[in-house]
Coordinates of C-alpha atoms in Angstrom, one line a residue:
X1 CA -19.3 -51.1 181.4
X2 CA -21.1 -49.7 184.6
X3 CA -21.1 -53.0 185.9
X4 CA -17.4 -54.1 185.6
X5 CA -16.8 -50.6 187.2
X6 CA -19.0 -51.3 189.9
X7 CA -17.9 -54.8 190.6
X8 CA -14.0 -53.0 190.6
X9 CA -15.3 -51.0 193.2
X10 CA -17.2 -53.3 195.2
X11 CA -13.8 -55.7 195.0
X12 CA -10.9 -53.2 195.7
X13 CA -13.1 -51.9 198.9
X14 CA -13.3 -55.8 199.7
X15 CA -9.5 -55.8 199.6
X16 CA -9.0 -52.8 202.1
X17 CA -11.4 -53.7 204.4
X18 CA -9.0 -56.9 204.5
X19 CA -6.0 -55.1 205.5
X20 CA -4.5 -56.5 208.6
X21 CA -4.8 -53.6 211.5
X22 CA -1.6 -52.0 212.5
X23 CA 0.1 -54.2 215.0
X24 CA 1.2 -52.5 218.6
X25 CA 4.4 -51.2 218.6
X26 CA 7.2 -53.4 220.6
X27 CA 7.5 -51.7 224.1
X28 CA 11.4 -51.6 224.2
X29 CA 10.8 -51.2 228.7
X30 CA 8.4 -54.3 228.5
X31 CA 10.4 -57.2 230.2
X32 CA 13.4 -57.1 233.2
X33 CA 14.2 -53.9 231.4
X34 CA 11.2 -52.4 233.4
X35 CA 11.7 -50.5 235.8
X36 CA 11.7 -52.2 239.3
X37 CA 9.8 -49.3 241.0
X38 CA 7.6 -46.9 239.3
X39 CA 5.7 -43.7 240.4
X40 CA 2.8 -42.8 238.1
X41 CA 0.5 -40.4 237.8
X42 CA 2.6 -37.6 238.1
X43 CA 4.5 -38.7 241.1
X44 CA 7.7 -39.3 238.7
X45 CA 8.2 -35.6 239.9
X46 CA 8.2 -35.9 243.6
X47 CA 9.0 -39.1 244.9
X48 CA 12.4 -40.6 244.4
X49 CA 13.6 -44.7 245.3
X50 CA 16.4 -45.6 246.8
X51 CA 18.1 -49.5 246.5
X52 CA 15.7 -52.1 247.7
X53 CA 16.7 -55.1 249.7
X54 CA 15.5 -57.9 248.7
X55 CA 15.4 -61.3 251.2
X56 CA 14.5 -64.5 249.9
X57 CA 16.5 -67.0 252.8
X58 CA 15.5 -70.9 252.9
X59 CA 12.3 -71.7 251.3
X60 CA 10.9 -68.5 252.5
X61 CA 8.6 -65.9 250.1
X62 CA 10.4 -62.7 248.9
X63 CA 10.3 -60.0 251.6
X64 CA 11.5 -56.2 249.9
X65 CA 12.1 -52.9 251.4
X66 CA 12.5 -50.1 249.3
X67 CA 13.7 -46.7 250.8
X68 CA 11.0 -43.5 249.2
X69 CA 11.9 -40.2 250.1
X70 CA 9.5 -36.9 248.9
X71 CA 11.1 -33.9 247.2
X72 CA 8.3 -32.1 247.9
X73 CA 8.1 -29.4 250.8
X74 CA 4.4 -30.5 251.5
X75 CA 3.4 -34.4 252.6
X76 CA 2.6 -36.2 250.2
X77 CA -0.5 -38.8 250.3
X78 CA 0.5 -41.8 247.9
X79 CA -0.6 -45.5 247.7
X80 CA 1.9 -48.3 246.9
X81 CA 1.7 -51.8 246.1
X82 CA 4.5 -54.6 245.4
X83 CA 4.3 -57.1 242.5
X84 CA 5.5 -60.1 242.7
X85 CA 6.5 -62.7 239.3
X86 CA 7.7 -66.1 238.5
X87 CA 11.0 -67.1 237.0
X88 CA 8.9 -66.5 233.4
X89 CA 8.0 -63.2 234.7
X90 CA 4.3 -64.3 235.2
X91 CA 2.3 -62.4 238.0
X92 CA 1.8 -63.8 240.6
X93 CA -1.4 -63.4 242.7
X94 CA -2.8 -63.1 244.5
X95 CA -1.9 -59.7 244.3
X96 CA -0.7 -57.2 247.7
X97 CA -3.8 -54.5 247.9
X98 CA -2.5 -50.5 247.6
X99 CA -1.5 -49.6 251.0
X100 CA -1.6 -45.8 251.8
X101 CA 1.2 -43.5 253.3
X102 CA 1.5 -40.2 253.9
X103 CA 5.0 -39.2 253.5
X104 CA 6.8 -36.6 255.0
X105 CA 8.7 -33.8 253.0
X106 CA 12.2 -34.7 252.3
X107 CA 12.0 -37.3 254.9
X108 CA 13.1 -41.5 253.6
X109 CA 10.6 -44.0 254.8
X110 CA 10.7 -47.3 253.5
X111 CA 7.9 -49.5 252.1
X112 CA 7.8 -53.0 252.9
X113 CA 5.7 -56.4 250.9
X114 CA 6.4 -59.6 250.8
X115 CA 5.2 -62.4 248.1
X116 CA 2.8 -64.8 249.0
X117 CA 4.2 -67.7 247.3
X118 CA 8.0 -69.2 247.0
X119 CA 8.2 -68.9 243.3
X120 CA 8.5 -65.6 243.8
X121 CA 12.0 -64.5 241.7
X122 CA 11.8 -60.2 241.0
X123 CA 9.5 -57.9 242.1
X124 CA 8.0 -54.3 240.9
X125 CA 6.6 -51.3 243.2
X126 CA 4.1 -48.9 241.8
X127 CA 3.5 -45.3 243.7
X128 CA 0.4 -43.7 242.8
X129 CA -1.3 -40.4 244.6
X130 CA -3.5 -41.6 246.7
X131 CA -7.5 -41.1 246.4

């Protein structure tokens, strides 16, 4: 009888160590319902994006501006960097290094990157602080 318990242990614990693991839940923003520019690490707070223009003429790479303006009554020190993605929405790289700039309070600038390839179809700009 201690046996046929044991061996019901042994088995049942074989069966949950079989379990599948919980899969990652579906990020509803993954896709083109991302957003095309993004400030992270806290900077969701302070720095706001206007419309971007986007210039793609001939068989030339994607050039994009994007107007950034700081709420902030102090400058701001951020980085930024432009991705750039294929029709499949594939990076494409190589990709553009984080520039820095220091931006002024209240004052727009606009941030500028171009793709380094013609297959270039959307874009994406990340803000981070700067380090």
């Amino acid at each position: 009888m201690k046996t046929q318990l044991l061996l019901v242990t042994i088995l049942a614990g074989l069966l949950t160590a079989c379990e599948a693991p919980p899969a990652i839940e579906h990020d509803r923003y993954s896709g083109p319902d991302y957003p095309k520019t993004v400030a992270i690490e806290g900077l969701d707070d302070v720095v706001r994006g206007g419309d971007a223009v986007v210039s793609q003429p001939g068989n030339r790479p994607m050039t994009v501006s994007v107007p950034l303006r700081s709420v902030s009554s102090n400058y701001k020190n951020v980085q930024y960097r432009f991705q750039f993605f294929d029709s499949t929405g594939m990076p494409l790289a190589p990709e553009m290094e984080w520039a820095f700039l220091r931006m002024p309070p209240k004052a727009q600038v606009f941030v500028k990157g171009s793709a380094q390839d013609t297959i270039a179809t959307t874009w994406r700009l990340i803000v981070r602080p700067a380090y």
